[in-house]
PDB file of C-alpha atoms in Angstrom:
ATOM      1  CA  MET A   1    -152.354 120.595  20.759  1.00 50.00           C
ATOM      2  CA  ASP A   2    -151.943 124.347  21.259  1.00 51.00           C
ATOM      3  CA  ALA A   3    -148.409 124.162  19.884  1.00 49.00           C
ATOM      4  CA  ILE A   4    -149.691 122.441  16.717  1.00 53.00           C
ATOM      5  CA  ALA A   5    -152.465 124.966  16.272  1.00 53.00           C
ATOM      6  CA  ASP A   6    -149.984 127.827  16.597  1.00 60.00           C
ATOM      7  CA  SER A   7    -147.569 126.449  13.982  1.00 75.00           C
ATOM      8  CA  PRO A   8    -148.816 126.853  10.386  1.00 74.00           C
ATOM      9  CA  VAL A   9    -145.823 124.961   9.116  1.00 80.00           C
ATOM     10  CA  LEU A  10    -146.604 121.943  11.279  1.00 84.00           C
ATOM     11  CA  LEU A  11    -150.307 122.233  10.397  1.00 83.00           C
ATOM     12  CA  GLY A  12    -149.388 122.315   6.689  1.00 81.00           C
ATOM     13  CA  PHE A  13    -147.275 119.196   7.020  1.00 86.00           C
ATOM     14  CA  LEU A  14    -149.906 117.245   9.004  1.00 88.00           C
ATOM     15  CA  GLY A  15    -152.780 118.362   6.845  1.00 85.00           C
ATOM     16  CA  SER A  16    -151.071 117.341   3.669  1.00 86.00           C
ATOM     17  CA  PHE A  17    -149.913 114.073   5.234  1.00 90.00           C
ATOM     18  CA  VAL A  18    -153.497 113.181   6.118  1.00 88.00           C
ATOM     19  CA  ALA A  19    -154.687 114.161   2.681  1.00 87.00           C
ATOM     20  CA  GLY A  20    -151.897 112.157   1.012  1.00 87.00           C
ATOM     21  CA  SER A  21    -152.645 109.158   3.210  1.00 90.00           C
ATOM     22  CA  LEU A  22    -156.164 108.957   1.815  1.00 88.00           C
ATOM     23  CA  THR A  23    -154.526 107.812  -1.434  1.00 87.00           C
ATOM     24  CA  ALA A  24    -153.776 104.551   0.341  1.00 88.00           C
ATOM     25  CA  VAL A  25    -157.309 104.339   1.703  1.00 89.00           C
ATOM     26  CA  GLY A  26    -158.728 104.645  -1.819  1.00 84.00           C
ATOM     27  CA  ALA A  27    -156.455 101.822  -3.017  1.00 86.00           C
ATOM     28  CA  LEU A  28    -157.611  99.365  -0.345  1.00 88.00           C
ATOM     29  CA  PRO A  29    -160.280  97.574  -2.480  1.00 87.00           C
ATOM     30  CA  VAL A  30    -157.599  95.942  -4.631  1.00 85.00           C
ATOM     31  CA  LEU A  31    -156.416  93.998  -1.565  1.00 86.00           C
ATOM     32  CA  PHE A  32    -159.839  92.353  -1.434  1.00 84.00           C
ATOM     33  CA  GLY A  33    -160.106  91.525  -5.069  1.00 76.00           C
ATOM     34  CA  ARG A  34    -162.578  94.296  -5.858  1.00 72.00           C
ATOM     35  CA  THR A  35    -161.920  96.395  -8.968  1.00 72.00           C
ATOM     36  CA  PRO A  36    -164.593  98.928  -9.842  1.00 73.00           C
ATOM     37  CA  THR A  37    -165.718  99.277 -13.443  1.00 77.00           C
ATOM     38  CA  GLN A  38    -164.114 101.762 -15.778  1.00 78.00           C
ATOM     39  CA  ALA A  39    -167.288 103.829 -15.761  1.00 84.00           C
ATOM     40  CA  TRP A  40    -167.155 104.089 -11.969  1.00 81.00           C
ATOM     41  CA  ARG A  41    -163.448 104.927 -12.023  1.00 79.00           C
ATOM     42  CA  ASP A  42    -164.035 107.708 -14.598  1.00 84.00           C
ATOM     43  CA  THR A  43    -166.912 109.111 -12.531  1.00 87.00           C
ATOM     44  CA  SER A  44    -164.849 109.192  -9.385  1.00 83.00           C
ATOM     45  CA  LEU A  45    -161.941 110.868 -11.158  1.00 82.00           C
ATOM     46  CA  GLY A  46    -164.377 113.416 -12.506  1.00 88.00           C
ATOM     47  CA  PHE A  47    -165.364 114.012  -8.823  1.00 87.00           C
ATOM     48  CA  ALA A  48    -161.646 114.531  -8.082  1.00 83.00           C
ATOM     49  CA  ALA A  49    -161.345 117.069 -10.893  1.00 86.00           C
ATOM     50  CA  GLY A  50    -164.404 118.925  -9.536  1.00 89.00           C
ATOM     51  CA  VAL A  51    -162.968 119.114  -6.048  1.00 86.00           C
ATOM     52  CA  MET A  52    -159.664 120.395  -7.361  1.00 84.00           C
ATOM     53  CA  LEU A  53    -161.354 122.956  -9.612  1.00 90.00           C
ATOM     54  CA  ALA A  54    -163.417 124.377  -6.732  1.00 89.00           C
ATOM     55  CA  ALA A  55    -160.450 124.368  -4.363  1.00 85.00           C
ATOM     56  CA  SER A  56    -158.353 126.229  -6.917  1.00 88.00           C
ATOM     57  CA  PHE A  57    -160.831 129.067  -7.176  1.00 90.00           C
ATOM     58  CA  PHE A  58    -162.654 129.284  -3.815  1.00 87.00           C
ATOM     59  CA  SER A  59    -159.832 128.304  -1.487  1.00 82.00           C
ATOM     60  CA  LEU A  60    -156.827 129.657  -3.337  1.00 85.00           C
ATOM     61  CA  ILE A  61    -157.506 132.242  -6.089  1.00 92.00           C
ATOM     62  CA  ILE A  62    -160.123 134.288  -4.208  1.00 90.00           C
ATOM     63  CA  PRO A  63    -158.040 134.357  -0.931  1.00 87.00           C
ATOM     64  CA  ALA A  64    -155.012 135.301  -3.093  1.00 89.00           C
ATOM     65  CA  LEU A  65    -156.919 138.289  -4.510  1.00 92.00           C
ATOM     66  CA  ASP A  66    -158.027 139.316  -1.033  1.00 89.00           C
ATOM     67  CA  ALA A  67    -154.457 139.081   0.306  1.00 87.00           C
ATOM     68  CA  ALA A  68    -153.102 141.093  -2.550  1.00 91.00           C
ATOM     69  CA  GLU A  69    -155.752 143.774  -2.126  1.00 91.00           C
ATOM     70  CA  ILE A  70    -154.916 144.130   1.595  1.00 85.00           C
ATOM     71  CA  ARG A  71    -151.233 144.706   0.686  1.00 83.00           C
ATOM     72  CA  TYR A  72    -151.555 146.727  -2.529  1.00 83.00           C
ATOM     73  CA  GLY A  73    -155.070 148.205  -2.392  1.00 85.00           C
ATOM     74  CA  ALA A  74    -157.790 148.109  -4.943  1.00 83.00           C
ATOM     75  CA  GLY A  75    -156.959 148.395  -8.632  1.00 84.00           C
ATOM     76  CA  PRO A  76    -155.228 146.329 -11.270  1.00 90.00           C
ATOM     77  CA  VAL A  77    -152.188 145.348  -9.243  1.00 92.00           C
ATOM     78  CA  PRO A  78    -153.830 142.526  -7.184  1.00 93.00           C
ATOM     79  CA  ALA A  79    -155.409 141.028 -10.294  1.00 93.00           C
ATOM     80  CA  LEU A  80    -152.105 141.276 -12.207  1.00 96.00           C
ATOM     81  CA  ILE A  81    -150.227 139.512  -9.376  1.00 94.00           C
ATOM     82  CA  VAL A  82    -152.686 136.673  -9.154  1.00 94.00           C
ATOM     83  CA  CYS A  83    -153.018 136.189 -12.915  1.00 96.00           C
ATOM     84  CA  THR A  84    -149.158 136.121 -13.226  1.00 96.00           C
ATOM     85  CA  ALA A  85    -148.812 133.609 -10.349  1.00 94.00           C
ATOM     86  CA  ILE A  86    -151.465 131.380 -11.870  1.00 95.00           C
ATOM     87  CA  LEU A  87    -149.610 131.262 -15.164  1.00 96.00           C
ATOM     88  CA  LEU A  88    -146.266 130.631 -13.365  1.00 94.00           C
ATOM     89  CA  GLY A  89    -147.889 127.666 -11.496  1.00 90.00           C
ATOM     90  CA  MET A  90    -149.192 126.190 -14.729  1.00 92.00           C
ATOM     91  CA  GLY A  91    -145.939 126.820 -16.466  1.00 92.00           C
ATOM     92  CA  ALA A  92    -143.957 125.203 -13.642  1.00 87.00           C
ATOM     93  CA  ILE A  93    -145.915 121.931 -14.020  1.00 84.00           C
ATOM     94  CA  PHE A  94    -145.609 122.086 -17.783  1.00 86.00           C
ATOM     95  CA  ALA A  95    -141.840 122.543 -17.447  1.00 85.00           C
ATOM     96  CA  VAL A  96    -141.548 119.597 -15.059  1.00 79.00           C
ATOM     97  CA  ASN A  97    -143.620 117.410 -17.510  1.00 74.00           C
ATOM     98  CA  GLU A  98    -141.174 118.329 -20.264  1.00 75.00           C
ATOM     99  CA  VAL A  99    -137.968 117.875 -18.272  1.00 70.00           C
ATOM    100  CA  ILE A 100    -138.626 114.755 -16.072  1.00 66.00           C
ATOM    101  CA  PRO A 101    -139.256 111.468 -17.880  1.00 56.00           C
ATOM    102  CA  HIS A 102    -142.559 109.819 -16.819  1.00 49.00           C
ATOM    103  CA  GLU A 103    -145.288 107.706 -18.239  1.00 54.00           C
ATOM    104  CA  HIS A 104    -149.097 107.477 -18.046  1.00 52.00           C
ATOM    105  CA  PHE A 105    -150.641 104.040 -18.504  1.00 49.00           C
ATOM    106  CA  THR A 106    -153.216 105.336 -21.029  1.00 51.00           C
ATOM    107  CA  SER A 107    -151.512 108.158 -22.909  1.00 50.00           C
ATOM    108  CA  GLY A 108    -147.936 106.780 -22.779  1.00 51.00           C
ATOM    109  CA  ARG A 109    -144.571 108.348 -22.161  1.00 50.00           C
ATOM    110  CA  GLU A 110    -143.938 112.087 -21.802  1.00 52.00           C
ATOM    111  CA  GLY A 111    -140.763 114.025 -21.289  1.00 49.00           C
ATOM    112  CA  PRO A 112    -137.259 112.878 -22.338  1.00 51.00           C
ATOM    113  CA  GLU A 113    -136.395 109.281 -22.945  1.00 52.00           C
ATOM    114  CA  ALA A 114    -135.112 107.292 -19.930  1.00 47.00           C
ATOM    115  CA  VAL A 115    -134.356 103.765 -21.066  1.00 45.00           C
ATOM    116  CA  SER A 116    -132.707 102.922 -17.748  1.00 42.00           C
ATOM    117  CA  LEU A 117    -135.853 103.451 -15.694  1.00 43.00           C
ATOM    118  CA  ARG A 118    -138.384 100.678 -15.413  1.00 52.00           C
ATOM    119  CA  ARG A 119    -141.895 101.478 -16.572  1.00 55.00           C
ATOM    120  CA  VAL A 120    -143.402 101.365 -13.118  1.00 58.00           C
ATOM    121  CA  TRP A 121    -141.023 104.040 -11.886  1.00 61.00           C
ATOM    122  CA  LEU A 122    -141.883 106.241 -14.799  1.00 61.00           C
ATOM    123  CA  PHE A 123    -145.522 105.876 -13.786  1.00 62.00           C
ATOM    124  CA  VAL A 124    -144.660 106.673 -10.162  1.00 67.00           C
ATOM    125  CA  ILE A 125    -142.856 109.835 -11.334  1.00 69.00           C
ATOM    126  CA  ALA A 126    -145.954 110.878 -13.259  1.00 68.00           C
ATOM    127  CA  ILE A 127    -148.213 110.510 -10.218  1.00 71.00           C
ATOM    128  CA  THR A 128    -145.633 112.367  -8.097  1.00 71.00           C
ATOM    129  CA  ILE A 129    -145.759 115.286 -10.553  1.00 71.00           C
ATOM    130  CA  HIS A 130    -149.538 115.131 -10.324  1.00 70.00           C
ATOM    131  CA  ASN A 131    -149.742 114.999  -6.507  1.00 78.00           C
ATOM    132  CA  ALA A 132    -147.044 117.646  -5.677  1.00 80.00           C
ATOM    133  CA  PRO A 133    -149.375 120.597  -6.556  1.00 81.00           C
ATOM    134  CA  GLU A 134    -152.125 119.170  -4.291  1.00 81.00           C
ATOM    135  CA  GLY A 135    -149.774 118.991  -1.305  1.00 82.00           C
ATOM    136  CA  LEU A 136    -148.475 122.458  -2.115  1.00 82.00           C
ATOM    137  CA  ALA A 137    -151.989 123.821  -2.145  1.00 83.00           C
ATOM    138  CA  VAL A 138    -152.741 122.306   1.318  1.00 85.00           C
ATOM    139  CA  GLY A 139    -149.515 123.610   2.776  1.00 83.00           C
ATOM    140  CA  VAL A 140    -149.986 127.129   1.408  1.00 83.00           C
ATOM    141  CA  ALA A 141    -153.598 127.216   2.637  1.00 82.00           C
ATOM    142  CA  PHE A 142    -152.516 126.290   6.173  1.00 83.00           C
ATOM    143  CA  GLY A 143    -149.605 128.708   6.025  1.00 77.00           C
ATOM    144  CA  ALA A 144    -151.879 131.511   4.879  1.00 76.00           C
ATOM    145  CA  ASP A 145    -154.750 131.237   7.365  1.00 72.00           C
ATOM    146  CA  GLY A 146    -154.147 128.351   9.788  1.00 72.00           C
ATOM    147  CA  VAL A 147    -156.858 125.838  10.411  1.00 76.00           C
ATOM    148  CA  SER A 148    -159.724 127.915   9.010  1.00 73.00           C
ATOM    149  CA  GLY A 149    -157.965 128.293   5.656  1.00 73.00           C
ATOM    150  CA  GLY A 150    -156.287 124.880   5.394  1.00 76.00           C
ATOM    151  CA  LEU A 151    -158.906 122.481   6.721  1.00 81.00           C
ATOM    152  CA  PRO A 152    -161.363 122.823   3.713  1.00 82.00           C
ATOM    153  CA  VAL A 153    -158.489 122.360   1.293  1.00 82.00           C
ATOM    154  CA  ALA A 154    -157.010 119.393   3.116  1.00 84.00           C
ATOM    155  CA  LEU A 155    -160.376 117.700   3.347  1.00 83.00           C
ATOM    156  CA  GLY A 156    -161.245 118.362  -0.255  1.00 81.00           C
ATOM    157  CA  ILE A 157    -157.851 117.160  -1.529  1.00 82.00           C
ATOM    158  CA  GLY A 158    -158.042 114.083   0.723  1.00 84.00           C
ATOM    159  CA  LEU A 159    -161.500 113.257  -0.739  1.00 81.00           C
ATOM    160  CA  GLN A 160    -160.237 113.434  -4.306  1.00 78.00           C
ATOM    161  CA  ASN A 161    -157.044 111.483  -3.401  1.00 83.00           C
ATOM    162  CA  ALA A 162    -159.175 108.346  -2.690  1.00 84.00           C
ATOM    163  CA  PRO A 163    -160.366 107.771  -6.230  1.00 80.00           C
ATOM    164  CA  GLU A 164    -156.946 108.595  -7.542  1.00 78.00           C
ATOM    165  CA  GLY A 165    -155.331 106.009  -5.294  1.00 82.00           C
ATOM    166  CA  LEU A 166    -157.822 103.445  -6.553  1.00 82.00           C
ATOM    167  CA  ALA A 167    -157.161 104.370 -10.188  1.00 77.00           C
ATOM    168  CA  VAL A 168    -153.406 103.959  -9.684  1.00 79.00           C
ATOM    169  CA  ALA A 169    -153.772 100.610  -7.971  1.00 83.00           C
ATOM    170  CA  VAL A 170    -156.167  99.210 -10.592  1.00 80.00           C
ATOM    171  CA  ALA A 171    -153.816 100.363 -13.344  1.00 76.00           C
ATOM    172  CA  LEU A 172    -150.926  98.522 -11.688  1.00 78.00           C
ATOM    173  CA  LEU A 173    -153.063  95.406 -11.410  1.00 79.00           C
ATOM    174  CA  GLY A 174    -153.548  95.679 -15.147  1.00 72.00           C
ATOM    175  CA  GLU A 175    -149.762  95.585 -15.564  1.00 70.00           C
ATOM    176  CA  ARG A 176    -149.709  92.254 -13.619  1.00 77.00           C
ATOM    177  CA  TYR A 177    -148.502  93.601 -10.307  1.00 80.00           C
ATOM    178  CA  SER A 178    -149.695  91.675  -7.283  1.00 85.00           C
ATOM    179  CA  PRO A 179    -152.504  93.342  -5.195  1.00 86.00           C
ATOM    180  CA  TRP A 180    -150.101  94.098  -2.287  1.00 89.00           C
ATOM    181  CA  ARG A 181    -147.493  95.662  -4.543  1.00 87.00           C
ATOM    182  CA  ALA A 182    -150.094  97.619  -6.452  1.00 85.00           C
ATOM    183  CA  PHE A 183    -151.481  98.885  -3.148  1.00 89.00           C
ATOM    184  CA  GLY A 184    -148.028  99.761  -1.808  1.00 88.00           C
ATOM    185  CA  ILE A 185    -147.008 101.736  -4.855  1.00 85.00           C
ATOM    186  CA  ALA A 186    -150.307 103.604  -4.858  1.00 85.00           C
ATOM    187  CA  ALA A 187    -149.901 104.536  -1.228  1.00 87.00           C
ATOM    188  CA  MET A 188    -146.341 105.710  -1.836  1.00 86.00           C
ATOM    189  CA  THR A 189    -147.401 108.106  -4.543  1.00 83.00           C
ATOM    190  CA  GLY A 190    -149.395 110.022  -1.958  1.00 84.00           C
ATOM    191  CA  MET A 191    -146.418 110.613   0.255  1.00 86.00           C
ATOM    192  CA  VAL A 192    -145.041 113.415  -1.897  1.00 85.00           C
ATOM    193  CA  GLU A 193    -147.893 115.589  -0.648  1.00 87.00           C
ATOM    194  CA  PRO A 194    -146.567 116.071   2.960  1.00 88.00           C
ATOM    195  CA  LEU A 195    -143.239 117.165   1.504  1.00 88.00           C
ATOM    196  CA  ALA A 196    -144.829 119.682  -0.818  1.00 86.00           C
ATOM    197  CA  GLY A 197    -147.089 120.781   1.947  1.00 85.00           C
ATOM    198  CA  LEU A 198    -144.304 121.409   4.295  1.00 87.00           C
ATOM    199  CA  LEU A 199    -142.491 123.473   1.716  1.00 85.00           C
ATOM    200  CA  GLY A 200    -145.543 125.535   0.851  1.00 81.00           C
ATOM    201  CA  ALA A 201    -146.449 126.251   4.459  1.00 83.00           C
ATOM    202  CA  ALA A 202    -142.760 127.181   5.347  1.00 84.00           C
ATOM    203  CA  VAL A 203    -142.436 129.585   2.505  1.00 80.00           C
ATOM    204  CA  ILE A 204    -145.654 131.393   3.232  1.00 77.00           C
ATOM    205  CA  ALA A 205    -144.986 131.438   7.033  1.00 73.00           C
ATOM    206  CA  VAL A 206    -141.507 132.945   6.535  1.00 73.00           C
ATOM    207  CA  ALA A 207    -142.347 135.405   3.741  1.00 73.00           C
ATOM    208  CA  GLN A 208    -145.830 136.875   4.140  1.00 74.00           C
ATOM    209  CA  PRO A 209    -145.475 139.106   1.097  1.00 78.00           C
ATOM    210  CA  LEU A 210    -145.396 135.952  -0.985  1.00 79.00           C
ATOM    211  CA  LEU A 211    -148.872 134.889   0.235  1.00 82.00           C
ATOM    212  CA  PRO A 212    -150.906 135.999  -2.808  1.00 88.00           C
ATOM    213  CA  TRP A 213    -148.198 134.610  -5.082  1.00 88.00           C
ATOM    214  CA  GLY A 214    -148.130 131.267  -3.242  1.00 85.00           C
ATOM    215  CA  LEU A 215    -151.856 130.791  -3.266  1.00 85.00           C
ATOM    216  CA  ALA A 216    -152.317 131.584  -6.958  1.00 90.00           C
ATOM    217  CA  PHE A 217    -149.214 129.559  -7.965  1.00 89.00           C
ATOM    218  CA  ALA A 218    -150.641 126.543  -6.175  1.00 85.00           C
ATOM    219  CA  ALA A 219    -153.930 127.064  -7.971  1.00 89.00           C
ATOM    220  CA  GLY A 220    -152.326 127.355 -11.322  1.00 91.00           C
ATOM    221  CA  ALA A 221    -150.400 124.122 -10.736  1.00 87.00           C
ATOM    222  CA  MET A 222    -153.608 122.282  -9.898  1.00 85.00           C
ATOM    223  CA  LEU A 223    -155.455 123.787 -12.832  1.00 91.00           C
ATOM    224  CA  TYR A 224    -152.814 122.470 -15.143  1.00 89.00           C
ATOM    225  CA  VAL A 225    -153.188 118.936 -13.684  1.00 84.00           C
ATOM    226  CA  ILE A 226    -156.950 119.062 -14.062  1.00 87.00           C
ATOM    227  CA  SER A 227    -156.774 120.127 -17.733  1.00 87.00           C
ATOM    228  CA  HIS A 228    -153.740 118.075 -18.842  1.00 83.00           C
ATOM    229  CA  GLU A 229    -154.202 114.923 -16.804  1.00 79.00           C
ATOM    230  CA  ILE A 230    -157.560 114.253 -15.150  1.00 81.00           C
ATOM    231  CA  ILE A 231    -160.255 115.426 -17.530  1.00 86.00           C
ATOM    232  CA  PRO A 232    -158.649 113.869 -20.598  1.00 84.00           C
ATOM    233  CA  GLU A 233    -158.248 110.593 -18.675  1.00 79.00           C
ATOM    234  CA  THR A 234    -161.942 110.537 -17.746  1.00 84.00           C
ATOM    235  CA  HIS A 235    -163.000 111.062 -21.376  1.00 85.00           C
ATOM    236  CA  ARG A 236    -160.875 108.332 -23.049  1.00 80.00           C
ATOM    237  CA  SER A 237    -163.338 105.442 -22.548  1.00 79.00           C
ATOM    238  CA  GLY A 238    -166.637 106.990 -23.598  1.00 81.00           C
ATOM    239  CA  HIS A 239    -167.878 107.924 -20.159  1.00 84.00           C
ATOM    240  CA  GLN A 240    -167.834 111.700 -20.588  1.00 88.00           C
ATOM    241  CA  GLN A 241    -171.392 112.182 -19.224  1.00 91.00           C
ATOM    242  CA  ARG A 242    -170.615 110.207 -16.027  1.00 91.00           C
ATOM    243  CA  ALA A 243    -167.350 112.071 -15.605  1.00 90.00           C
ATOM    244  CA  THR A 244    -168.948 115.407 -16.047  1.00 93.00           C
ATOM    245  CA  ALA A 245    -171.594 114.521 -13.484  1.00 93.00           C
ATOM    246  CA  GLY A 246    -168.840 113.481 -11.083  1.00 90.00           C
ATOM    247  CA  LEU A 247    -167.064 116.788 -11.736  1.00 92.00           C
ATOM    248  CA  ALA A 248    -170.249 118.690 -10.964  1.00 94.00           C
ATOM    249  CA  ILE A 249    -170.801 116.815  -7.678  1.00 92.00           C
ATOM    250  CA  GLY A 250    -167.157 117.280  -6.695  1.00 88.00           C
ATOM    251  CA  LEU A 251    -167.302 120.959  -7.354  1.00 92.00           C
ATOM    252  CA  VAL A 252    -170.400 121.634  -5.255  1.00 91.00           C
ATOM    253  CA  VAL A 253    -169.199 119.372  -2.434  1.00 88.00           C
ATOM    254  CA  MET A 254    -165.920 121.318  -2.239  1.00 85.00           C
ATOM    255  CA  LEU A 255    -167.778 124.611  -2.415  1.00 87.00           C
ATOM    256  CA  PHE A 256    -170.045 123.486   0.478  1.00 87.00           C
ATOM    257  CA  LEU A 257    -167.084 122.403   2.549  1.00 81.00           C
ATOM    258  CA  ASP A 258    -165.245 125.664   1.910  1.00 79.00           C
ATOM    259  CA  VAL A 259    -168.171 127.812   2.943  1.00 80.00           C
ATOM    260  CA  TRP A 260    -169.085 125.570   5.937  1.00 79.00           C
ATOM    261  CA  LEU A 261    -165.548 125.022   7.293  1.00 72.00           C
ATOM    262  CA  GLY A 262    -163.924 128.263   6.121  1.00 61.00           C
TER     263      GLY A 262
END
């Protein structure tokens, strides 16, 4: 156990693995013939957006500013570094969205055409693009500050992965996939997070000067996903008020966890 605690890279991998695994936990109801209403799914996805929003600021952006100030002192330089890294993170996910073909069940195809890929794989690619920033955030948080920095982020991301896993599985049921296949694909989409977590933790552990850049980059990537994917999805079916309430609850839950565990 001491060896694990002393290795931020291993912590980043394990933390993001556990967080990603909760995608499968969230998808479990489809195996028992239970599919929540659209209103409930939109509320739970709003909760996920609130968790990610709070994690972006309280667990990533603020620590990035603190790390930059330690290295460069007070003044405009820390703020400039963090602002630049946030925009780079958002731009990276935007570029991936434009370059890699993928599909959302509600909003349709994005990126270049890929007639040779089956629709389900386009959807899996879309969720992978979505989940990678979350795993990266967990890995960077562990790489930056060990258990105290990574645990709140891993727990928060894990909590918001559960409703996402359910949403994926239910959407696949709507495409006439069997419950077991829908569950399996939903569970698989969460497994990109350990890979991204391992990468994030390794980069930060090896190159400490990149710490503020890595933290803010991960935050920017998640902010893009929140704005481009999750919030529009929760507002498509007329459940904006429920989704906003879910976002508020998710935000304060993540804030509480970050203060309590951090």
